mmCIF file of C-alpha atoms and ligand atoms in Angstrom:
data_model
loop_
_atom_site.group_PDB
_atom_site.id
_atom_site.type_symbol
_atom_site.label_atom_id
_atom_site.label_comp_id
_atom_site.label_asym_id
_atom_site.label_seq_id
_atom_site.Cartn_x
_atom_site.Cartn_y
_atom_site.Cartn_z
ATOM 1 C CA MET A 1 0.749 -5.514 -26.201
ATOM 2 C CA ARG A 2 2.089 -1.916 -25.455
ATOM 3 C CA ALA A 3 4.125 -1.972 -22.277
ATOM 4 C CA VAL A 4 6.168 0.220 -20.268
ATOM 5 C CA ILE A 5 9.599 -1.943 -19.614
ATOM 6 C CA ILE A 6 13.181 -1.812 -17.833
ATOM 7 C CA GLU A 7 15.477 -3.478 -19.181
ATOM 8 C CA LYS A 8 18.285 -2.337 -16.483
ATOM 9 C CA PHE A 9 18.061 -0.869 -13.045
ATOM 10 C CA GLY A 10 18.349 2.654 -12.931
ATOM 11 C CA GLY A 11 16.358 6.469 -12.610
ATOM 12 C CA PRO A 12 13.080 7.291 -14.189
ATOM 13 C CA GLU A 13 15.288 7.280 -17.351
ATOM 14 C CA THR A 14 15.124 3.499 -17.534
ATOM 15 C CA LEU A 15 11.120 3.439 -17.762
ATOM 16 C CA LYS A 16 10.885 2.687 -21.862
ATOM 17 C CA ALA A 17 7.140 2.185 -24.185
ATOM 18 C CA ALA A 18 7.466 -0.855 -25.706
ATOM 19 C CA THR A 19 5.367 -3.929 -27.926
ATOM 20 C CA VAL A 20 5.875 -7.232 -25.994
ATOM 21 C CA PRO A 21 3.873 -10.407 -27.121
ATOM 22 C CA ASP A 22 0.513 -10.624 -25.367
ATOM 23 C CA PRO A 23 0.390 -13.205 -22.331
ATOM 24 C CA LYS A 24 -2.202 -16.053 -22.772
ATOM 25 C CA PRO A 25 -4.147 -17.591 -19.576
ATOM 26 C CA SER A 26 -3.770 -20.880 -17.948
ATOM 27 C CA THR A 27 -5.495 -23.364 -16.495
ATOM 28 C CA GLY A 28 -7.209 -20.907 -13.559
ATOM 29 C CA GLU A 29 -6.338 -18.055 -14.841
ATOM 30 C CA VAL A 30 -7.571 -14.853 -16.879
ATOM 31 C CA LEU A 31 -6.544 -12.323 -18.947
ATOM 32 C CA VAL A 32 -7.283 -8.711 -17.539
ATOM 33 C CA ARG A 33 -7.081 -5.916 -20.273
ATOM 34 C CA VAL A 34 -5.223 -3.223 -17.309
ATOM 35 C CA ARG A 35 -7.358 -0.103 -17.198
ATOM 36 C CA ALA A 36 -5.028 1.627 -14.507
ATOM 37 C CA CYS A 37 -2.804 1.313 -12.242
ATOM 38 C CA ALA A 38 -1.571 2.975 -9.259
ATOM 39 C CA LEU A 39 2.057 3.921 -8.191
ATOM 40 C CA ASN A 40 3.619 2.467 -5.312
ATOM 41 C CA HIS A 41 7.373 3.813 -3.903
ATOM 42 C CA LEU A 42 8.488 -0.122 -4.612
ATOM 43 C CA ASP A 43 8.319 0.154 -7.928
ATOM 44 C CA LEU A 44 10.640 2.533 -7.409
ATOM 45 C CA PHE A 45 13.142 0.534 -5.316
ATOM 46 C CA VAL A 46 12.314 -2.119 -8.245
ATOM 47 C CA ARG A 47 13.092 0.284 -10.618
ATOM 48 C CA ASP A 48 16.608 1.466 -8.627
ATOM 49 C CA GLY A 49 17.197 -2.434 -7.790
ATOM 50 C CA ILE A 50 16.570 -4.804 -5.085
ATOM 51 C CA PRO A 51 20.064 -6.756 -4.502
ATOM 52 C CA ALA A 52 17.585 -9.247 -2.611
ATOM 53 C CA TYR A 53 15.057 -9.829 -5.226
ATOM 54 C CA LYS A 54 15.416 -11.876 -8.277
ATOM 55 C CA ILE A 55 14.438 -10.240 -10.646
ATOM 56 C CA ALA A 56 14.700 -11.005 -14.297
ATOM 57 C CA LEU A 57 15.211 -8.390 -17.345
ATOM 58 C CA PRO A 58 13.610 -7.040 -19.063
ATOM 59 C CA HIS A 59 10.840 -6.456 -16.446
ATOM 60 C CA ILE A 60 7.371 -4.941 -16.480
ATOM 61 C CA LEU A 61 6.060 -3.110 -12.824
ATOM 62 C CA GLY A 62 2.923 -2.084 -11.552
ATOM 63 C CA CYS A 63 1.639 -3.532 -8.526
ATOM 64 C CA ASP A 64 -2.089 -2.543 -8.176
ATOM 65 C CA VAL A 65 -4.029 -3.248 -11.114
ATOM 66 C CA ALA A 66 -7.754 -2.616 -12.057
ATOM 67 C CA GLY A 67 -9.421 -3.223 -15.570
ATOM 68 C CA GLU A 68 -11.766 -5.713 -17.213
ATOM 69 C CA ILE A 69 -11.668 -9.464 -17.683
ATOM 70 C CA GLU A 70 -10.982 -9.740 -21.324
ATOM 71 C CA ASP A 71 -10.282 -13.652 -21.744
ATOM 72 C CA ILE A 72 -11.098 -16.800 -19.701
ATOM 73 C CA GLY A 73 -8.652 -19.682 -18.966
ATOM 74 C CA ALA A 74 -9.868 -23.445 -18.449
ATOM 75 C CA GLY A 75 -11.410 -24.100 -15.243
ATOM 76 C CA VAL A 76 -12.420 -20.575 -13.972
ATOM 77 C CA VAL A 77 -15.783 -19.891 -11.933
ATOM 78 C CA GLY A 78 -17.522 -17.541 -11.321
ATOM 79 C CA PHE A 79 -15.937 -14.593 -13.546
ATOM 80 C CA LYS A 80 -16.797 -13.959 -17.200
ATOM 81 C CA LYS A 81 -15.432 -11.681 -19.842
ATOM 82 C CA GLY A 82 -16.637 -8.031 -19.260
ATOM 83 C CA ASP A 83 -16.262 -8.200 -15.399
ATOM 84 C CA ARG A 84 -14.654 -5.236 -13.844
ATOM 85 C CA VAL A 85 -11.935 -6.394 -11.459
ATOM 86 C CA ALA A 86 -9.207 -5.164 -9.187
ATOM 87 C CA VAL A 87 -6.003 -7.588 -8.732
ATOM 88 C CA SER A 88 -4.914 -8.897 -5.113
ATOM 89 C CA PRO A 89 -1.284 -7.790 -5.650
ATOM 90 C CA GLY A 90 0.520 -10.776 -3.214
ATOM 91 C CA ARG A 91 1.296 -13.944 -4.217
ATOM 92 C CA SER A 92 2.422 -16.896 -2.059
ATOM 93 C CA CYS A 93 3.042 -20.741 -2.615
ATOM 94 C CA GLY A 94 -0.309 -22.343 -1.600
ATOM 95 C CA ARG A 95 1.637 -25.153 0.434
ATOM 96 C CA CYS A 96 3.608 -24.001 3.226
ATOM 97 C CA ASP A 97 2.593 -24.430 6.497
ATOM 98 C CA PHE A 98 2.086 -20.215 6.969
ATOM 99 C CA CYS A 99 -0.018 -20.598 3.392
ATOM 100 C CA LEU A 100 -2.223 -23.452 4.884
ATOM 101 C CA SER A 101 -2.669 -21.437 8.364
ATOM 102 C CA GLY A 102 -4.388 -18.564 6.621
ATOM 103 C CA LEU A 103 -1.053 -16.421 7.016
ATOM 104 C CA ASP A 104 0.202 -16.558 3.718
ATOM 105 C CA ASN A 105 2.159 -13.024 3.802
ATOM 106 C CA GLN A 106 4.299 -14.737 5.952
ATOM 107 C CA CYS A 107 5.221 -17.580 2.965
ATOM 108 C CA LYS A 108 9.182 -17.718 2.129
ATOM 109 C CA GLU A 109 8.053 -17.705 -1.193
ATOM 110 C CA TYR A 110 5.795 -14.628 -0.575
ATOM 111 C CA GLY A 111 5.866 -11.857 -3.805
ATOM 112 C CA ILE A 112 3.897 -8.814 -5.543
ATOM 113 C CA ILE A 113 3.592 -8.527 -8.742
ATOM 114 C CA GLY A 114 5.133 -5.844 -10.830
ATOM 115 C CA ALA A 115 8.335 -6.423 -8.334
ATOM 116 C CA GLN A 116 9.467 -9.810 -7.358
ATOM 117 C CA ALA A 117 6.126 -11.921 -8.198
ATOM 118 C CA GLY A 118 6.387 -11.538 -12.026
ATOM 119 C CA PRO A 119 5.287 -9.111 -14.090
ATOM 120 C CA GLY A 120 2.588 -6.117 -13.301
ATOM 121 C CA GLY A 121 0.027 -3.626 -14.275
ATOM 122 C CA TYR A 122 2.154 -1.174 -16.766
ATOM 123 C CA ALA A 123 1.176 -3.087 -19.860
ATOM 124 C CA GLU A 124 -1.976 -3.267 -21.800
ATOM 125 C CA LEU A 125 -2.997 -7.248 -20.356
ATOM 126 C CA LEU A 126 -2.286 -9.261 -17.362
ATOM 127 C CA ARG A 127 -2.464 -12.789 -16.319
ATOM 128 C CA VAL A 128 -4.285 -13.357 -13.068
ATOM 129 C CA PRO A 129 -4.939 -15.843 -11.318
ATOM 130 C CA GLN A 130 -8.674 -16.235 -10.481
ATOM 131 C CA ASP A 131 -7.921 -16.088 -6.543
ATOM 132 C CA TYR A 132 -6.791 -13.200 -7.011
ATOM 133 C CA LEU A 133 -9.699 -11.757 -8.557
ATOM 134 C CA LEU A 134 -11.817 -9.251 -6.456
ATOM 135 C CA PRO A 135 -15.228 -7.698 -8.140
ATOM 136 C CA LEU A 136 -14.998 -3.801 -8.611
ATOM 137 C CA PRO A 137 -18.420 -2.529 -8.815
ATOM 138 C CA SER A 138 -19.692 0.635 -11.401
ATOM 139 C CA THR A 139 -19.105 2.961 -8.736
ATOM 140 C CA LEU A 140 -15.660 2.857 -8.637
ATOM 141 C CA SER A 141 -13.764 3.803 -11.518
ATOM 142 C CA PHE A 142 -10.735 2.238 -12.682
ATOM 143 C CA GLU A 143 -8.046 4.602 -11.394
ATOM 144 C CA GLU A 144 -10.124 4.091 -7.606
ATOM 145 C CA GLY A 145 -9.849 -0.088 -8.168
ATOM 146 C CA ALA A 146 -6.273 0.284 -8.784
ATOM 147 C CA SER A 147 -5.423 2.469 -5.923
ATOM 148 C CA TYR A 148 -6.919 0.465 -3.148
ATOM 149 C CA PRO A 149 -5.322 -3.035 -3.220
ATOM 150 C CA LEU A 150 -1.395 -2.663 -2.023
ATOM 151 C CA THR A 151 -1.884 -0.044 0.301
ATOM 152 C CA PHE A 152 -5.466 -0.469 2.336
ATOM 153 C CA LEU A 153 -4.307 -3.995 2.513
ATOM 154 C CA THR A 154 -1.463 -2.830 4.273
ATOM 155 C CA ALA A 155 -3.443 -0.493 6.557
ATOM 156 C CA TRP A 156 -5.894 -3.293 7.591
ATOM 157 C CA HIS A 157 -3.454 -5.810 8.644
ATOM 158 C CA MET A 158 -1.239 -3.171 10.451
ATOM 159 C CA LEU A 159 -4.379 -1.775 12.093
ATOM 160 C CA MET A 160 -6.971 -4.507 13.003
ATOM 161 C CA THR A 161 -5.097 -7.293 13.197
ATOM 162 C CA LEU A 162 -1.490 -6.456 14.801
ATOM 163 C CA GLY A 163 -2.832 -3.266 16.461
ATOM 164 C CA ARG A 164 -6.439 -4.301 17.631
ATOM 165 C CA CYS A 165 -7.911 -1.058 16.669
ATOM 166 C CA GLY A 166 -10.899 -0.622 18.519
ATOM 167 C CA PRO A 167 -13.594 2.616 19.478
ATOM 168 C CA ALA A 168 -11.854 3.227 22.236
ATOM 169 C CA SER A 169 -8.459 3.136 20.653
ATOM 170 C CA THR A 170 -6.067 6.753 20.109
ATOM 171 C CA VAL A 171 -4.222 6.408 16.986
ATOM 172 C CA LEU A 172 -1.212 8.252 15.552
ATOM 173 C CA VAL A 173 -0.457 8.384 11.800
ATOM 174 C CA LEU A 174 2.667 9.071 10.463
ATOM 175 C CA GLY A 175 2.769 10.491 7.350
ATOM 176 C CA ALA A 176 -0.954 11.477 6.504
ATOM 177 C CA GLY A 177 -0.617 12.028 2.948
ATOM 178 C CA SER A 178 1.346 8.968 2.163
ATOM 179 C CA GLY A 179 -1.126 5.884 0.225
ATOM 180 C CA VAL A 180 -0.792 3.760 3.814
ATOM 181 C CA GLY A 181 -1.557 6.897 5.925
ATOM 182 C CA VAL A 182 -4.735 8.006 3.723
ATOM 183 C CA ALA A 183 -5.952 4.163 4.111
ATOM 184 C CA ALA A 184 -5.081 3.833 8.375
ATOM 185 C CA ILE A 185 -7.154 7.410 8.704
ATOM 186 C CA GLN A 186 -10.265 6.155 7.126
ATOM 187 C CA ILE A 187 -9.884 2.394 8.277
ATOM 188 C CA ALA A 188 -9.090 3.437 12.060
ATOM 189 C CA LYS A 189 -12.498 6.170 11.477
ATOM 190 C CA LEU A 190 -14.723 3.003 10.684
ATOM 191 C CA ALA A 191 -12.947 1.237 13.852
ATOM 192 C CA GLY A 192 -14.532 4.407 16.013
ATOM 193 C CA ALA A 193 -10.837 5.221 16.765
ATOM 194 C CA PHE A 194 -9.574 9.175 17.531
ATOM 195 C CA VAL A 195 -7.076 9.860 14.910
ATOM 196 C CA ILE A 196 -4.127 11.732 15.255
ATOM 197 C CA ALA A 197 -2.084 12.487 11.613
ATOM 198 C CA THR A 198 1.040 13.966 11.539
ATOM 199 C CA SER A 199 2.274 15.639 8.229
ATOM 200 C CA THR A 200 5.576 17.957 6.982
ATOM 201 C CA SER A 201 2.824 19.700 5.141
ATOM 202 C CA GLU A 202 0.053 21.837 6.219
ATOM 203 C CA GLU A 203 -1.515 21.137 3.141
ATOM 204 C CA LYS A 204 -1.737 17.564 3.565
ATOM 205 C CA LEU A 205 -3.155 18.050 7.009
ATOM 206 C CA ASP A 206 -6.305 19.989 5.656
ATOM 207 C CA ARG A 207 -6.438 17.183 3.425
ATOM 208 C CA ALA A 208 -6.347 14.329 6.562
ATOM 209 C CA LEU A 209 -8.822 16.373 8.664
ATOM 210 C CA LYS A 210 -11.541 16.459 5.484
ATOM 211 C CA LEU A 211 -10.793 12.329 5.333
ATOM 212 C CA GLY A 212 -11.969 12.201 8.994
ATOM 213 C CA ALA A 213 -8.501 12.274 10.944
ATOM 214 C CA ASP A 214 -9.337 14.033 14.540
ATOM 215 C CA ALA A 215 -6.413 16.524 14.763
ATOM 216 C CA GLY A 216 -2.791 16.969 12.736
ATOM 217 C CA ILE A 217 0.784 17.282 13.775
ATOM 218 C CA HIS A 218 2.523 19.718 11.570
ATOM 219 C CA SER A 219 5.961 17.998 11.960
ATOM 220 C CA PRO A 220 8.321 19.525 11.606
ATOM 221 C CA PRO A 221 7.724 22.078 12.670
ATOM 222 C CA GLN A 222 5.856 20.849 15.859
ATOM 223 C CA ASP A 223 6.598 18.499 18.337
ATOM 224 C CA ILE A 224 5.203 14.671 17.774
ATOM 225 C CA VAL A 225 5.346 13.800 21.473
ATOM 226 C CA LYS A 226 4.215 17.107 22.726
ATOM 227 C CA SER A 227 1.210 17.447 20.386
ATOM 228 C CA THR A 228 0.881 14.033 20.793
ATOM 229 C CA HIS A 229 0.576 14.718 25.228
ATOM 230 C CA LYS A 230 -1.556 17.936 24.658
ATOM 231 C CA LEU A 231 -3.991 16.459 22.325
ATOM 232 C CA THR A 232 -4.698 13.295 24.038
ATOM 233 C CA GLY A 233 -4.850 15.073 27.281
ATOM 234 C CA GLY A 234 -1.582 13.508 28.706
ATOM 235 C CA ARG A 235 -2.813 9.958 27.650
ATOM 236 C CA MET A 236 -0.904 9.134 24.559
ATOM 237 C CA ALA A 237 -1.616 7.127 22.154
ATOM 238 C CA ASP A 238 -2.215 3.205 21.967
ATOM 239 C CA ILE A 239 -1.367 2.420 18.148
ATOM 240 C CA ALA A 240 1.274 4.334 15.886
ATOM 241 C CA VAL A 241 0.806 3.477 12.172
ATOM 242 C CA GLU A 242 4.814 4.429 11.321
ATOM 243 C CA HIS A 243 6.341 4.088 7.657
ATOM 244 C CA VAL A 244 8.755 6.947 8.043
ATOM 245 C CA GLY A 245 11.682 5.159 10.105
ATOM 246 C CA PRO A 246 14.613 7.236 11.741
ATOM 247 C CA ALA A 247 12.882 10.554 10.913
ATOM 248 C CA VAL A 248 10.716 10.038 13.442
ATOM 249 C CA PHE A 249 10.930 6.651 15.410
ATOM 250 C CA ASP A 250 12.169 8.033 18.836
ATOM 251 C CA ALA A 251 9.249 10.325 19.017
ATOM 252 C CA VAL A 252 6.779 7.665 18.400
ATOM 253 C CA ILE A 253 7.828 5.166 21.325
ATOM 254 C CA LYS A 254 7.374 8.011 23.272
ATOM 255 C CA SER A 255 4.417 9.050 21.950
ATOM 256 C CA LEU A 256 2.903 5.515 23.284
ATOM 257 C CA LYS A 257 1.148 4.534 26.176
ATOM 258 C CA PRO A 258 2.199 1.990 28.371
ATOM 259 C CA GLY A 259 1.092 -1.146 26.410
ATOM 260 C CA GLY A 260 1.282 0.755 23.556
ATOM 261 C CA ARG A 261 2.030 -0.460 20.127
ATOM 262 C CA LEU A 262 3.903 0.639 16.968
ATOM 263 C CA VAL A 263 3.733 -1.687 14.106
ATOM 264 C CA THR A 264 5.779 -0.455 11.027
ATOM 265 C CA CYS A 265 5.524 -1.610 7.324
ATOM 266 C CA GLY A 266 8.692 0.553 5.987
ATOM 267 C CA SER A 267 11.856 3.209 6.635
ATOM 268 C CA THR A 268 11.586 5.224 3.886
ATOM 269 C CA THR A 269 14.124 7.738 5.869
ATOM 270 C CA GLY A 270 16.893 4.752 6.358
ATOM 271 C CA PRO A 271 17.080 1.827 7.482
ATOM 272 C CA ASP A 272 18.567 2.257 11.281
ATOM 273 C CA VAL A 273 17.217 3.253 14.401
ATOM 274 C CA SER A 274 18.602 4.007 17.794
ATOM 275 C CA LEU A 275 15.936 2.219 20.553
ATOM 276 C CA ASP A 276 15.863 3.893 24.264
ATOM 277 C CA MET A 277 15.494 0.184 25.841
ATOM 278 C CA ARG A 278 14.024 1.995 28.930
ATOM 279 C CA TYR A 279 11.134 2.895 27.284
ATOM 280 C CA LEU A 280 10.512 -0.235 25.862
ATOM 281 C CA PHE A 281 10.409 -2.600 28.786
ATOM 282 C CA SER A 282 9.165 0.029 31.694
ATOM 283 C CA ARG A 283 6.148 0.714 29.392
ATOM 284 C CA GLN A 284 5.686 -2.506 27.715
ATOM 285 C CA LEU A 285 5.469 -1.334 24.760
ATOM 286 C CA GLN A 286 5.273 -3.525 21.259
ATOM 287 C CA ILE A 287 7.236 -3.211 18.242
ATOM 288 C CA LEU A 288 5.362 -5.163 15.281
ATOM 289 C CA GLY A 289 6.138 -5.701 12.042
ATOM 290 C CA SER A 290 3.929 -6.002 8.848
ATOM 291 C CA LYS A 291 4.335 -6.732 5.766
ATOM 292 C CA MET A 292 0.971 -6.760 3.362
ATOM 293 C CA GLY A 293 -1.809 -9.087 4.609
ATOM 294 C CA THR A 294 -3.381 -12.152 3.961
ATOM 295 C CA GLN A 295 -5.821 -12.805 0.831
ATOM 296 C CA ALA A 296 -8.501 -13.230 3.760
ATOM 297 C CA GLU A 297 -7.987 -9.821 5.052
ATOM 298 C CA MET A 298 -7.405 -8.674 1.094
ATOM 299 C CA ARG A 299 -11.272 -9.778 0.581
ATOM 300 C CA GLU A 300 -12.663 -7.989 3.914
ATOM 301 C CA VAL A 301 -10.592 -4.942 2.715
ATOM 302 C CA ALA A 302 -12.725 -5.565 -1.128
ATOM 303 C CA ARG A 303 -15.941 -5.568 0.286
ATOM 304 C CA LEU A 304 -15.169 -2.511 2.174
ATOM 305 C CA VAL A 305 -14.229 -0.532 -0.352
ATOM 306 C CA ALA A 306 -16.622 -1.765 -2.295
ATOM 307 C CA ALA A 307 -19.447 -0.856 -0.308
ATOM 308 C CA GLY A 308 -18.405 2.797 -0.382
ATOM 309 C CA ARG A 309 -17.532 2.389 3.747
ATOM 310 C CA VAL A 310 -13.557 3.413 3.178
ATOM 311 C CA LYS A 311 -12.859 5.412 -0.446
ATOM 312 C CA PRO A 312 -9.650 5.398 -2.085
ATOM 313 C CA VAL A 313 -8.277 8.869 -2.419
ATOM 314 C CA VAL A 314 -6.852 9.080 -6.424
ATOM 315 C CA ASP A 315 -4.421 12.238 -6.326
ATOM 316 C CA LYS A 316 -2.981 12.783 -10.506
ATOM 317 C CA VAL A 317 -3.228 10.317 -13.386
ATOM 318 C CA PHE A 318 -0.744 9.838 -16.168
ATOM 319 C CA PRO A 319 -1.108 8.333 -19.434
ATOM 320 C CA LEU A 320 0.556 5.076 -19.586
ATOM 321 C CA THR A 321 3.399 6.699 -22.014
ATOM 322 C CA GLU A 322 3.922 9.475 -18.927
ATOM 323 C CA ALA A 323 5.297 7.029 -16.851
ATOM 324 C CA ARG A 324 9.099 8.336 -16.288
ATOM 325 C CA GLN A 325 7.145 11.668 -15.500
ATOM 326 C CA ALA A 326 4.873 9.829 -12.915
ATOM 327 C CA HIS A 327 7.695 8.032 -11.203
ATOM 328 C CA GLU A 328 9.327 11.365 -10.660
ATOM 329 C CA TYR A 329 6.513 12.980 -9.779
ATOM 330 C CA LEU A 330 5.623 10.030 -7.111
ATOM 331 C CA ALA A 331 9.411 10.654 -5.761
ATOM 332 C CA LEU A 332 8.651 14.086 -4.711
ATOM 333 C CA LYS A 333 6.184 13.186 -2.416
ATOM 334 C CA LYS A 334 4.010 15.462 -2.960
ATOM 335 C CA GLN A 335 1.043 13.806 -3.259
ATOM 336 C CA PHE A 336 -2.184 13.099 -1.242
ATOM 337 C CA GLY A 337 -3.362 9.517 -2.203
ATOM 338 C CA LYS A 338 -2.469 7.662 -5.163
ATOM 339 C CA VAL A 339 -0.541 8.371 -8.413
ATOM 340 C CA VAL A 340 -2.101 6.081 -11.002
ATOM 341 C CA LEU A 341 -1.475 5.342 -14.826
ATOM 342 C CA LYS A 342 -3.990 5.412 -17.105
ATOM 343 C CA VAL A 343 -3.539 2.252 -18.844
ATOM 344 C CA GLY A 344 -6.253 1.469 -21.970
HETATM 345 ZN ZN1 ZN B 401 3.533 -20.480 1.183
#
């Protein structure tokens, strides 16, 4: 099959077209003909090399996959050749206390396809265990199908499970144009919340408002704390959906109301933040770390997407052969929604 592989870690130039052996489905697995694979910043981190991840080279990137079932292994039930599917990206051991409690995203062996958990979707074919298949209705394109699993799962776990978002919540979404931001705005609106989106780009804020956000903060230059104060009549936010890190952390802490929850799934502007402990204890704030979500949450999200209650947003589509250009484009952070590789 055709694929784009990396044989060493480094910049976008390490992405290389190659022909590799076709995978064969084992018992309980199907072979998916990949039609689309969405990019995530994780792809760039894995390509650059993450010391903590033991990734064997050559490696095939790509966590967010949609396609059609091409072949069925023994023991697969409920799916047949030709079915349209998206693929749940998280893998766990299935045996530990966390997995058996349904908290598979806390499993010690938790990994993501295209990263620590084997090859991903920058290829024509992908082996997928049947439990990780998500039906994709014909109302959604393959590009849309590839554009929701990782980010909508992440945003759902952050907002609904950890953030306890509800109709009376005020939610601050940092980085409105990111994949998680686009998902968080829609999920918070679905929960009935008042949503304030922030972005460094005026154009992205306009898109965020069209997507359902109630208000936008153009920051910088606007001040997040003062703007949140003004927009909420001084009540401030119940929940902040955060993945930016040091560039906004202090402002986000100060934008929360007493008992407010900062939920973070990343730190794109660096690893270290400083925290004024007085705000934390006197306002009884909660800082909650979040990684992906559970398989049960993934299925809930898939049903909402299939029903059209939340919509994946595709920014730009590149052919697989232009994976390098797609990586360079994603690194510019100009996108609103997902950057997708069209594979088959
Ligand atoms: Zn486990």
